[in-house]
Coordinates of C-alpha atoms in Angstrom, one line a residue:
X1 CA -79.3 -102.2 -27.0
X2 CA -78.3 -102.8 -23.6
X3 CA -81.2 -104.8 -21.6
X4 CA -81.6 -104.3 -17.8
X5 CA -84.0 -106.7 -15.8
X6 CA -86.2 -105.1 -13.4
X7 CA -87.9 -106.0 -10.5
X8 CA -89.8 -105.0 -9.0
X9 CA -92.5 -105.6 -6.1
X10 CA -92.6 -105.4 -2.0
X11 CA -89.0 -103.2 -2.0
X12 CA -90.4 -100.6 -4.7
X13 CA -93.6 -100.2 -3.1
X14 CA -93.0 -100.9 0.9
X15 CA -93.1 -96.5 2.1
X16 CA -96.4 -95.6 0.5
X17 CA -97.8 -98.6 1.4
X18 CA -97.2 -100.5 4.2
X19 CA -100.3 -101.6 5.6
X20 CA -101.2 -103.3 3.0
X21 CA -99.2 -106.6 1.6
X22 CA -97.1 -106.5 -1.3
X23 CA -96.1 -109.7 -2.7
X24 CA -96.6 -109.7 -5.5
X25 CA -93.3 -109.4 -8.3
X26 CA -93.5 -108.6 -11.2
X27 CA -90.7 -109.1 -14.1
X28 CA -90.2 -108.0 -17.5
X29 CA -87.1 -107.1 -19.3
X30 CA -86.9 -103.3 -20.5
X31 CA -84.2 -101.0 -21.7
X32 CA -81.8 -99.3 -19.7
X33 CA -83.5 -95.6 -21.4
X34 CA -87.4 -96.8 -21.1
X35 CA -86.1 -97.7 -17.1
X36 CA -84.5 -93.6 -16.5
X37 CA -87.4 -91.8 -19.1
X38 CA -90.2 -93.8 -17.1
X39 CA -91.8 -91.9 -14.5
X40 CA -93.4 -95.1 -13.1
X41 CA -90.4 -96.8 -13.6
X42 CA -88.7 -94.3 -11.5
X43 CA -91.1 -93.6 -9.0
X44 CA -90.3 -96.7 -8.5
X45 CA -86.3 -97.0 -8.2
X46 CA -86.8 -94.1 -5.6
X47 CA -89.4 -96.3 -3.2
X48 CA -86.2 -98.8 -3.0
X49 CA -83.8 -96.2 -1.8
X50 CA -85.8 -96.2 1.6
X51 CA -85.2 -100.1 1.2
X52 CA -81.4 -99.6 2.4
X53 CA -82.5 -97.6 5.4
X54 CA -81.8 -99.7 8.6
X55 CA -84.3 -102.3 10.0
X56 CA -83.1 -102.4 13.3
X57 CA -85.5 -105.6 14.6
X58 CA -83.0 -108.6 13.1
X59 CA -80.2 -107.1 11.8
X60 CA -77.3 -108.9 12.6
X61 CA -78.1 -113.4 12.5
X62 CA -82.3 -112.5 14.3
X63 CA -80.2 -110.6 16.7
X64 CA -79.9 -106.4 17.7
X65 CA -77.0 -104.6 18.0
X66 CA -78.8 -104.1 21.5
X67 CA -76.6 -107.7 22.3
X68 CA -74.0 -106.1 20.7
X69 CA -73.4 -104.0 23.9
X70 CA -74.1 -104.0 27.6
X71 CA -77.8 -103.9 27.2
X72 CA -78.2 -107.8 26.5
X73 CA -76.8 -111.5 25.8
X74 CA -78.3 -112.7 22.5
X75 CA -79.4 -116.9 23.7
X76 CA -77.8 -118.6 20.7
X77 CA -74.4 -118.8 22.0
X78 CA -72.7 -119.7 18.2
X79 CA -74.1 -116.4 16.5
X80 CA -72.4 -114.1 14.5
X81 CA -73.3 -111.6 17.3
X82 CA -71.3 -113.0 20.1
X83 CA -67.5 -112.0 17.7
X84 CA -68.1 -108.2 19.4
X85 CA -68.8 -109.3 23.0
X86 CA -65.9 -112.4 22.6
X87 CA -63.2 -109.9 21.1
X88 CA -63.2 -112.4 17.7
X89 CA -64.6 -110.0 14.7
X90 CA -62.0 -108.1 12.7
X91 CA -60.9 -107.0 8.7
X92 CA -61.7 -110.0 8.3
X93 CA -65.1 -111.0 9.5
X94 CA -67.0 -107.9 10.9
X95 CA -70.2 -109.3 11.8
X96 CA -72.5 -105.7 10.9
X97 CA -70.8 -105.8 7.3
X98 CA -72.3 -101.6 6.8
X99 CA -69.3 -101.2 4.4
X100 CA -70.6 -103.2 1.8
X101 CA -74.8 -101.9 2.2
X102 CA -74.3 -98.5 2.8
X103 CA -72.2 -98.2 0.1
X104 CA -74.1 -100.5 -2.1
X105 CA -77.5 -97.6 -1.0
X106 CA -75.0 -94.8 -1.8
X107 CA -74.8 -96.5 -5.6
X108 CA -77.8 -96.8 -6.2
X109 CA -78.7 -93.1 -4.9
X110 CA -75.9 -91.7 -7.0
X111 CA -77.4 -93.4 -10.1
X112 CA -80.8 -92.4 -9.5
X113 CA -79.5 -88.7 -9.1
X114 CA -77.7 -89.5 -12.3
X115 CA -80.8 -90.3 -15.0
X116 CA -83.4 -88.8 -13.0
X117 CA -82.9 -85.8 -15.1
X118 CA -83.9 -87.9 -18.3
X119 CA -87.7 -88.9 -16.9
X120 CA -89.3 -87.8 -20.1
X121 CA -92.5 -85.9 -19.2
X122 CA -92.6 -84.4 -22.5
X123 CA -96.2 -85.6 -24.1
X124 CA -97.6 -83.1 -20.8
X125 CA -95.2 -80.4 -21.4
X126 CA -96.5 -80.0 -24.8
X127 CA -100.1 -80.4 -24.6
X128 CA -102.2 -78.0 -25.2
X129 CA -105.2 -79.7 -22.2
X130 CA -105.0 -78.3 -19.1
X131 CA -105.0 -80.9 -17.1
X132 CA -102.1 -82.7 -18.8
X133 CA -100.2 -79.1 -17.8
X134 CA -101.8 -79.9 -14.8
X135 CA -99.9 -83.6 -14.4
X136 CA -96.3 -82.0 -16.5
X137 CA -96.8 -78.8 -12.8
X138 CA -97.1 -81.7 -10.9
X139 CA -94.7 -85.1 -11.5
X140 CA -92.3 -82.2 -11.9
X141 CA -92.6 -81.5 -8.5
X142 CA -92.7 -84.9 -7.8
X143 CA -89.1 -85.0 -9.3
X144 CA -87.6 -82.7 -7.9
X145 CA -88.4 -84.2 -3.9
X146 CA -87.8 -87.2 -5.1
X147 CA -84.1 -86.2 -5.9
X148 CA -84.0 -84.2 -2.2
X149 CA -85.5 -87.1 -0.4
X150 CA -82.4 -88.9 -2.2
X151 CA -80.1 -86.3 -1.2
X152 CA -80.8 -87.2 2.4
X153 CA -80.9 -90.6 2.7
X154 CA -77.4 -90.5 1.2
X155 CA -76.4 -88.4 3.8
X156 CA -77.9 -90.5 6.0
X157 CA -76.5 -93.7 4.8
X158 CA -72.9 -91.6 5.0
X159 CA -73.9 -90.8 8.5
X160 CA -73.9 -94.6 8.9
X161 CA -70.8 -95.4 7.7
X162 CA -69.0 -92.2 9.7
X163 CA -70.0 -93.7 13.3
X164 CA -68.9 -96.9 12.5
X165 CA -65.5 -96.0 10.2
X166 CA -64.7 -92.4 11.2
X167 CA -64.0 -90.2 7.9
X168 CA -64.4 -92.5 5.0
X169 CA -64.6 -92.0 0.7
X170 CA -67.3 -89.7 -0.6
X171 CA -68.5 -90.2 -3.8
X172 CA -71.4 -87.6 -5.4
X173 CA -71.1 -89.1 -8.9
X174 CA -72.4 -92.6 -10.4
X175 CA -69.1 -95.7 -10.4
X176 CA -69.3 -98.0 -12.8
X177 CA -68.5 -101.4 -11.5
X178 CA -65.9 -101.1 -13.5
X179 CA -63.7 -98.4 -12.4
X180 CA -60.8 -98.1 -11.4
X181 CA -60.7 -98.3 -7.3
X182 CA -56.6 -98.4 -6.4
X183 CA -56.1 -94.3 -6.1
X184 CA -59.4 -93.7 -3.9
X185 CA -59.0 -92.1 -0.7
X186 CA -61.0 -91.2 2.7
X187 CA -62.0 -88.1 3.1
X188 CA -61.0 -87.0 6.6
X189 CA -63.5 -86.9 8.9
X190 CA -64.4 -82.6 9.6
X191 CA -65.0 -82.9 5.5
X192 CA -67.6 -85.6 5.8
X193 CA -69.4 -84.0 8.7
X194 CA -69.9 -80.9 6.8
X195 CA -70.8 -83.1 3.9
X196 CA -73.3 -84.4 5.3
X197 CA -75.0 -81.2 7.0
X198 CA -74.7 -79.7 3.7
X199 CA -76.8 -82.1 2.1
X200 CA -79.0 -82.3 4.8
X201 CA -78.8 -78.1 4.8
X202 CA -80.1 -78.2 1.4
X203 CA -82.3 -80.8 1.2
X204 CA -84.6 -80.1 3.8
X205 CA -84.3 -76.5 2.6
X206 CA -86.7 -78.2 -0.5
X207 CA -89.1 -80.4 1.5
X208 CA -91.8 -79.9 3.6
X209 CA -91.4 -79.9 7.0
X210 CA -93.5 -82.6 7.2
X211 CA -94.8 -85.1 5.1
X212 CA -99.3 -86.3 4.6
X213 CA -100.5 -88.8 6.3
X214 CA -99.6 -90.5 3.2
X215 CA -96.5 -90.5 2.3
X216 CA -95.4 -91.1 5.8
X217 CA -92.2 -92.0 5.8
X218 CA -90.4 -90.2 3.5
X219 CA -87.9 -87.1 4.3
X220 CA -88.7 -84.7 4.9
X221 CA -86.9 -81.7 6.4
X222 CA -87.8 -82.6 10.0
X223 CA -85.5 -86.2 9.2
X224 CA -82.8 -83.7 7.4
X225 CA -83.1 -81.3 10.3
X226 CA -82.2 -83.8 12.8
X227 CA -80.0 -85.4 11.2
X228 CA -77.9 -82.9 10.9
X229 CA -78.6 -82.6 14.8
X230 CA -77.3 -86.0 15.2
X231 CA -74.2 -85.5 13.1
X232 CA -73.3 -82.8 15.2
X233 CA -73.6 -84.4 18.3
X234 CA -71.5 -86.8 17.6
X235 CA -68.3 -84.8 16.0
X236 CA -68.7 -82.9 19.2
X237 CA -68.5 -85.9 21.4
X238 CA -65.1 -87.4 22.9
X239 CA -64.3 -89.9 20.6
X240 CA -64.3 -87.5 17.8
X241 CA -62.1 -84.9 19.8
X242 CA -59.4 -87.5 20.6
X243 CA -56.6 -89.4 19.5
X244 CA -55.3 -90.5 22.8
X245 CA -57.0 -94.5 22.3
X246 CA -55.2 -94.4 18.8
X247 CA -51.0 -95.9 19.5
X248 CA -49.7 -93.0 17.6
X249 CA -52.1 -93.2 14.4
X250 CA -50.8 -91.7 11.7
X251 CA -54.3 -90.0 9.9
X252 CA -55.3 -88.2 13.2
X253 CA -57.4 -86.7 10.4
X254 CA -59.3 -89.9 9.6
X255 CA -60.4 -91.0 13.1
X256 CA -60.9 -87.1 14.8
X257 CA -62.4 -83.2 14.0
X258 CA -59.1 -80.4 14.3
X259 CA -58.7 -78.9 17.2
X260 CA -60.1 -75.8 17.4
X261 CA -62.7 -74.9 19.5
X262 CA -64.7 -77.4 20.7
X263 CA -67.4 -75.3 22.7
X264 CA -68.0 -73.8 19.3
X265 CA -68.7 -77.9 18.3
X266 CA -71.9 -78.0 21.3
X267 CA -72.8 -75.1 20.6
X268 CA -73.3 -75.8 16.6
X269 CA -74.7 -79.5 18.3
X270 CA -77.4 -77.6 20.3
X271 CA -78.9 -75.4 17.9
X272 CA -78.9 -78.1 15.2
X273 CA -81.2 -78.8 17.8
X274 CA -83.2 -76.6 18.6
X275 CA -83.6 -76.3 14.8
X276 CA -85.6 -79.2 14.3
X277 CA -87.6 -78.3 17.9
X278 CA -88.6 -74.5 17.1
X279 CA -89.5 -75.6 13.1
X280 CA -93.2 -74.6 12.4
X281 CA -95.5 -76.7 11.4
X282 CA -94.4 -80.3 12.2
X283 CA -96.2 -81.1 15.3
X284 CA -93.1 -82.8 16.6
X285 CA -93.6 -83.8 20.5
X286 CA -93.4 -86.2 22.9
X287 CA -95.4 -89.2 22.4
X288 CA -97.9 -89.6 25.9
X289 CA -98.0 -93.5 25.9
X290 CA -94.7 -94.6 26.0
X291 CA -94.6 -98.5 25.2
X292 CA -97.6 -98.3 22.2
X293 CA -95.5 -95.6 20.7
X294 CA -93.2 -98.6 19.5
X295 CA -95.9 -100.4 17.9
X296 CA -97.2 -97.6 15.5
X297 CA -95.6 -95.2 12.8
X298 CA -98.0 -92.4 13.6
X299 CA -97.5 -90.4 16.4
X300 CA -96.5 -87.2 16.8
X301 CA -93.4 -87.9 17.9
X302 CA -91.6 -90.1 15.5
X303 CA -89.8 -87.9 13.1
X304 CA -88.3 -90.9 10.5
X305 CA -89.5 -94.9 10.9
X306 CA -89.1 -97.5 8.2
X307 CA -92.5 -98.7 7.5
X308 CA -92.8 -102.4 6.4
X309 CA -94.7 -104.6 6.2
X310 CA -97.1 -107.4 8.0
X311 CA -95.0 -109.5 10.0
X312 CA -94.3 -111.7 12.3
X313 CA -90.2 -112.1 12.6
X314 CA -89.5 -110.6 15.6
X315 CA -92.1 -112.0 17.8
X316 CA -90.5 -115.6 17.0
X317 CA -86.9 -114.4 17.5
X318 CA -88.0 -113.1 20.8
X319 CA -90.9 -114.5 22.1
X320 CA -89.9 -116.5 25.9
X321 CA -88.7 -119.5 25.3
X322 CA -91.7 -121.7 27.3
X323 CA -94.2 -119.8 24.5
X324 CA -95.0 -121.3 21.0
X325 CA -92.1 -120.9 18.3
X326 CA -89.7 -118.4 20.9
X327 CA -87.1 -118.5 20.5
X328 CA -86.1 -116.0 23.7
X329 CA -83.4 -114.1 21.4
X330 CA -82.7 -110.4 22.2
X331 CA -82.9 -111.5 26.5
X332 CA -81.9 -108.0 28.4
X333 CA -79.2 -107.5 31.0
X334 CA -78.9 -106.9 34.3
X335 CA -76.5 -103.9 33.8
X336 CA -79.4 -102.5 31.5
X337 CA -81.7 -102.9 34.5
X338 CA -79.8 -101.7 37.2
X339 CA -79.9 -98.3 35.2
X340 CA -83.6 -98.1 35.6
X341 CA -84.8 -95.7 38.9
X342 CA -87.0 -95.9 41.8
X343 CA -90.1 -94.2 40.8
X344 CA -89.2 -90.9 43.6
X345 CA -85.6 -90.6 41.1
X346 CA -83.0 -92.1 43.2
X347 CA -80.8 -95.4 41.7
X348 CA -81.6 -99.1 42.6
X349 CA -79.3 -100.0 44.9
X350 CA -79.3 -104.2 45.8
X351 CA -77.7 -103.1 48.9
X352 CA -80.8 -101.6 50.0
X353 CA -82.3 -104.5 51.2
X354 CA -85.8 -103.9 49.9
X355 CA -84.9 -102.6 46.7
X356 CA -83.3 -106.5 46.9
X357 CA -86.9 -108.5 47.8
X358 CA -88.7 -106.9 45.7
X359 CA -86.4 -105.6 42.3
X360 CA -89.2 -104.6 40.0
X361 CA -90.8 -102.9 42.0
X362 CA -91.8 -99.1 42.1
X363 CA -89.8 -98.6 39.6
X364 CA -89.3 -96.0 36.2
X365 CA -92.6 -97.6 34.0
X366 CA -89.9 -97.6 31.0
X367 CA -89.1 -100.9 32.4
X368 CA -91.8 -102.8 32.5
X369 CA -92.8 -101.0 29.0
X370 CA -89.3 -102.0 27.7
X371 CA -88.4 -105.3 30.0
X372 CA -89.9 -108.2 30.9
X373 CA -89.9 -109.2 34.4
X374 CA -90.2 -112.7 36.4
X375 CA -94.0 -113.3 36.9
X376 CA -95.4 -110.5 34.9
X377 CA -97.6 -111.0 32.5
X378 CA -97.3 -112.0 29.0
X379 CA -99.5 -112.7 25.9
X380 CA -101.2 -115.1 27.4
X381 CA -99.9 -116.7 30.6
X382 CA -96.9 -115.0 33.8
X383 CA -93.7 -115.9 32.6
X384 CA -92.3 -118.4 34.6
X385 CA -88.4 -117.0 34.9
X386 CA -87.1 -119.2 37.8
X387 CA -85.2 -122.0 37.8
X388 CA -87.1 -124.7 36.4
X389 CA -90.3 -122.0 35.6
X390 CA -91.4 -123.1 31.9
X391 CA -89.4 -120.0 30.6
X392 CA -86.0 -120.0 33.3
X393 CA -82.8 -121.4 32.9
X394 CA -82.8 -125.2 32.6
X395 CA -84.8 -125.0 29.6
X396 CA -82.6 -125.1 26.1
X397 CA -82.4 -121.8 24.9
X398 CA -84.4 -119.5 27.5
X399 CA -82.4 -116.5 28.8
X400 CA -79.6 -116.7 30.8
X401 CA -80.3 -113.2 32.3
X402 CA -83.3 -113.5 34.0
X403 CA -85.0 -111.2 31.6
X404 CA -86.9 -111.3 28.5
X405 CA -87.7 -107.9 25.6
X406 CA -90.9 -106.6 25.8
X407 CA -90.2 -103.0 23.9
X408 CA -91.2 -103.4 20.0
X409 CA -92.9 -107.2 19.9
X410 CA -97.2 -107.3 18.8
X411 CA -97.5 -109.2 23.1
X412 CA -100.8 -110.3 21.7
X413 CA -99.9 -112.1 18.3
X414 CA -100.8 -115.5 17.6
X415 CA -97.8 -117.8 16.6
X416 CA -99.1 -120.1 16.1
X417 CA -101.7 -119.1 14.0
X418 CA -98.9 -117.3 11.8
X419 CA -101.0 -114.3 12.8
X420 CA -98.9 -111.1 12.2
X421 CA -98.9 -107.3 12.9
X422 CA -97.0 -104.1 11.0
X423 CA -93.5 -103.0 12.5
X424 CA -91.6 -100.2 11.3
X425 CA -88.6 -99.2 13.0
X426 CA -88.5 -96.0 14.7
X427 CA -84.4 -94.2 13.5
X428 CA -85.2 -90.8 14.8
X429 CA -87.7 -89.3 17.4
X430 CA -88.1 -86.0 19.0
X431 CA -87.6 -87.9 22.4
X432 CA -83.9 -87.7 21.0
X433 CA -83.9 -84.5 20.0
X434 CA -84.9 -83.5 22.9
X435 CA -82.1 -84.8 24.3
X436 CA -79.1 -83.8 22.4
X437 CA -80.5 -80.5 23.0
X438 CA -79.9 -81.0 26.3
X439 CA -77.1 -82.3 25.8
X440 CA -75.1 -80.7 23.5
X441 CA -76.9 -77.1 26.2
X442 CA -75.1 -78.8 29.0
X443 CA -71.3 -78.7 27.3
X444 CA -71.3 -75.6 26.0
X445 CA -73.9 -73.6 28.9
X446 CA -73.6 -75.3 31.8
X447 CA -77.6 -74.1 33.6
X448 CA -79.0 -73.3 30.6
X449 CA -82.5 -73.5 32.1
X450 CA -83.5 -75.2 28.3
X451 CA -81.6 -78.7 30.3
X452 CA -83.4 -79.6 32.6
X453 CA -86.7 -78.6 31.2
X454 CA -86.0 -80.5 27.6
X455 CA -84.8 -84.0 29.9
X456 CA -87.7 -83.9 32.2
X457 CA -90.4 -83.0 29.3
X458 CA -89.0 -87.3 28.2
X459 CA -89.1 -88.1 31.7
X460 CA -92.5 -86.5 32.1
X461 CA -94.9 -88.5 29.6
X462 CA -97.6 -88.2 31.3
X463 CA -97.6 -91.9 31.3
X464 CA -93.8 -92.7 33.2
X465 CA -94.5 -89.4 35.3
X466 CA -91.0 -89.4 36.5
X467 CA -89.6 -86.8 38.7
X468 CA -88.3 -83.8 37.2
X469 CA -84.4 -83.6 37.6
X470 CA -83.1 -82.4 40.9
X471 CA -82.7 -78.8 41.0
X472 CA -78.5 -77.4 41.9
X473 CA -77.5 -80.9 38.9
X474 CA -73.5 -80.2 38.8
X475 CA -72.4 -80.3 35.2
X476 CA -71.0 -84.3 35.0
X477 CA -73.5 -84.7 37.4
X478 CA -76.6 -83.7 34.5
X479 CA -74.2 -85.0 32.1
X480 CA -74.4 -88.4 34.0
X481 CA -78.2 -88.1 34.6
X482 CA -78.4 -86.4 30.9
X483 CA -76.5 -90.5 30.2
X484 CA -78.5 -92.5 31.8
X485 CA -82.1 -91.0 30.4
X486 CA -81.0 -92.3 26.9
X487 CA -80.5 -95.5 27.9
X488 CA -83.5 -95.7 29.9
X489 CA -85.5 -94.5 26.7
X490 CA -83.0 -95.6 23.4
X491 CA -82.9 -99.1 24.9
X492 CA -82.4 -101.7 21.9
X493 CA -83.6 -98.5 19.6
X494 CA -79.4 -99.2 18.8
X495 CA -78.0 -96.1 19.7
X496 CA -75.9 -97.8 23.8
X497 CA -73.5 -99.2 20.6
X498 CA -73.1 -95.9 19.4
X499 CA -72.7 -94.0 22.6
X500 CA -70.7 -96.0 25.2
X501 CA -68.1 -95.4 22.3
X502 CA -68.4 -91.4 21.4
X503 CA -68.7 -91.1 25.4
X504 CA -65.4 -93.3 24.8
X505 CA -66.6 -95.6 27.9
X506 CA -65.8 -99.1 26.2
X507 CA -64.2 -100.1 29.1
X508 CA -66.2 -99.4 31.1
X509 CA -68.8 -100.2 29.6
X510 CA -68.7 -103.1 26.9
X511 CA -65.7 -104.2 29.1
X512 CA -66.8 -105.9 32.3
X513 CA -69.2 -108.6 33.1
X514 CA -73.2 -108.5 31.6
X515 CA -74.5 -109.2 34.5
X516 CA -78.1 -110.7 34.8
X517 CA -80.3 -112.2 37.7
X518 CA -80.5 -116.1 39.1
X519 CA -84.1 -116.6 40.4
X520 CA -85.6 -119.1 43.0
X521 CA -89.6 -119.8 43.9
X522 CA -89.9 -120.9 47.3
X523 CA -92.1 -123.0 49.4
X524 CA -94.3 -119.6 50.2
X525 CA -94.6 -118.5 46.4
X526 CA -92.1 -115.3 46.9
X527 CA -89.0 -115.3 44.6
X528 CA -84.8 -114.6 46.2
X529 CA -83.4 -112.7 43.2
X530 CA -79.4 -113.1 42.9
X531 CA -77.5 -111.3 40.4
X532 CA -75.2 -113.4 39.0
X533 CA -72.4 -112.7 36.0
X534 CA -73.3 -114.4 32.8
X535 CA -70.3 -113.5 31.0
X536 CA -67.2 -112.4 30.7
X537 CA -66.8 -108.9 27.6
X538 CA -63.7 -107.7 25.6
X539 CA -63.3 -104.6 24.5
X540 CA -60.2 -103.3 23.1
X541 CA -59.6 -99.5 22.2
X542 CA -58.9 -100.4 18.7
X543 CA -63.4 -101.7 18.6
X544 CA -63.8 -97.3 18.9
X545 CA -64.1 -97.2 15.4
X546 CA -65.1 -100.6 12.7
X547 CA -61.7 -102.1 10.5
X548 CA -61.5 -100.7 6.8
X549 CA -62.4 -104.3 6.0
X550 CA -59.9 -106.1 4.7
X551 CA -61.1 -106.9 1.5
X552 CA -61.4 -103.0 -0.3
X553 CA -57.8 -102.8 1.1
X554 CA -56.6 -105.1 -1.4
X555 CA -59.7 -103.5 -4.2
X556 CA -58.5 -99.9 -2.8
X557 CA -55.1 -99.8 -1.2
X558 CA -54.9 -96.3 -0.4
X559 CA -57.6 -96.4 2.2
X560 CA -55.4 -97.0 5.1
X561 CA -56.5 -98.8 8.3
X562 CA -58.4 -98.1 11.4
X563 CA -56.0 -97.8 14.2
X564 CA -54.6 -100.5 15.9
X565 CA -56.2 -103.0 13.2

């Protein structure tokens, strides 16, 4: 009889018990049939599916994807994340190996779905005891929900592939490792988007609008509709509606939607976002405090989050270098800092002497809540980012940009005492849906009053209070304001690398120098700030999409490589 080894612990139970450190591990030899028929073991197998959700804190060798965009520079020059910035990544060596990661996750989902109908509840079904009948009904309903959640997760994993590669092979059945993959082909981009949308619609139809507190982190109807909103926004965006960058690619259906009514695609995206906002029973809204939002897992703004156990690795990776055990990590760029408006809603301008003399005064409050600037309080003292300061240039591995990251950090964690805190990576939140709706509506119905209203909801949360957008903006002006709003609102949340690509602005933002600031402390205690180039960056048209890994092409030669790789 075939046996398997089942290991469960943190991986199996993190979702339902994230507030408790579950570091025990139980290993037992049982048959495959026992595993698939057992309600308890099946619950573990279903929970494990959630461990494949993205965790953006330490994604590539302790670096965030922010450092593969114009948001940040990783302080370790030999780290793999730097390959995105110097152009040395390729089909043999991609620091973000998403293909293997997500197809493994999809295979797990398909295995679970294939075996979920085998769960044995006959003891309860055949019992005449009313309490057993109640257990049977409850567990039957629970298994049905597990299957819907699994389908949602599969759609999520497919979207993560599509945004990186375009059209990819779609598998909905369990495949063995001995399968013949030589004839596998990529599905069209349109087919992939349709599949994701269908899975979101069908799984969402049977899921609760929002989870109870005990189930936070599990898929819901709100999450399914929100993923649909994101997928349709990408499907309507420039990258997936143009092949001008692809050098005459012979398989345009793999990287672009069919020629057709682009306005309708934007309408579909707007309607999908509005469906999330109109969904009854969710309570979704903007969290009144911006900073604390990123240190909680329970907020009306959070639609989907990956709940993790207690840790301090993110703090170690990103605390300023002058703090015990701090490694500096993802240092925010001047490119990003300059995008934060003045509190009156006007742009920051280095050519304005008042702005240049004190560049962090009277700025959008999200700047100080997301980024540590010079001589501001953090943890136990003011951060010394000037040349010669405890955290400034001249110290090995100090920030090269003149900034340190603050968002998501537990500021008062004592690393020497090995203190920890719970970190939940927010995957979808209400502010994104507001801005998805505004962006799509601006493209299909420019001038609609909902556009400014929903952008202003994001800007105007009570502890931020940025002024409303000015009246009378043209469609092009509104487009730029929405894009900048996404840039500052979602800094370090793994949106920027993909937003710039879908807007086809790679050369403008990722192929230009990354900037920082040199800081000099004057004799009288004041500071002089001088913008400076930190690093030359490389972006070529082929980098709009990832290359299909070369090893996969050897196994499945019909996959067809992406353009220009």
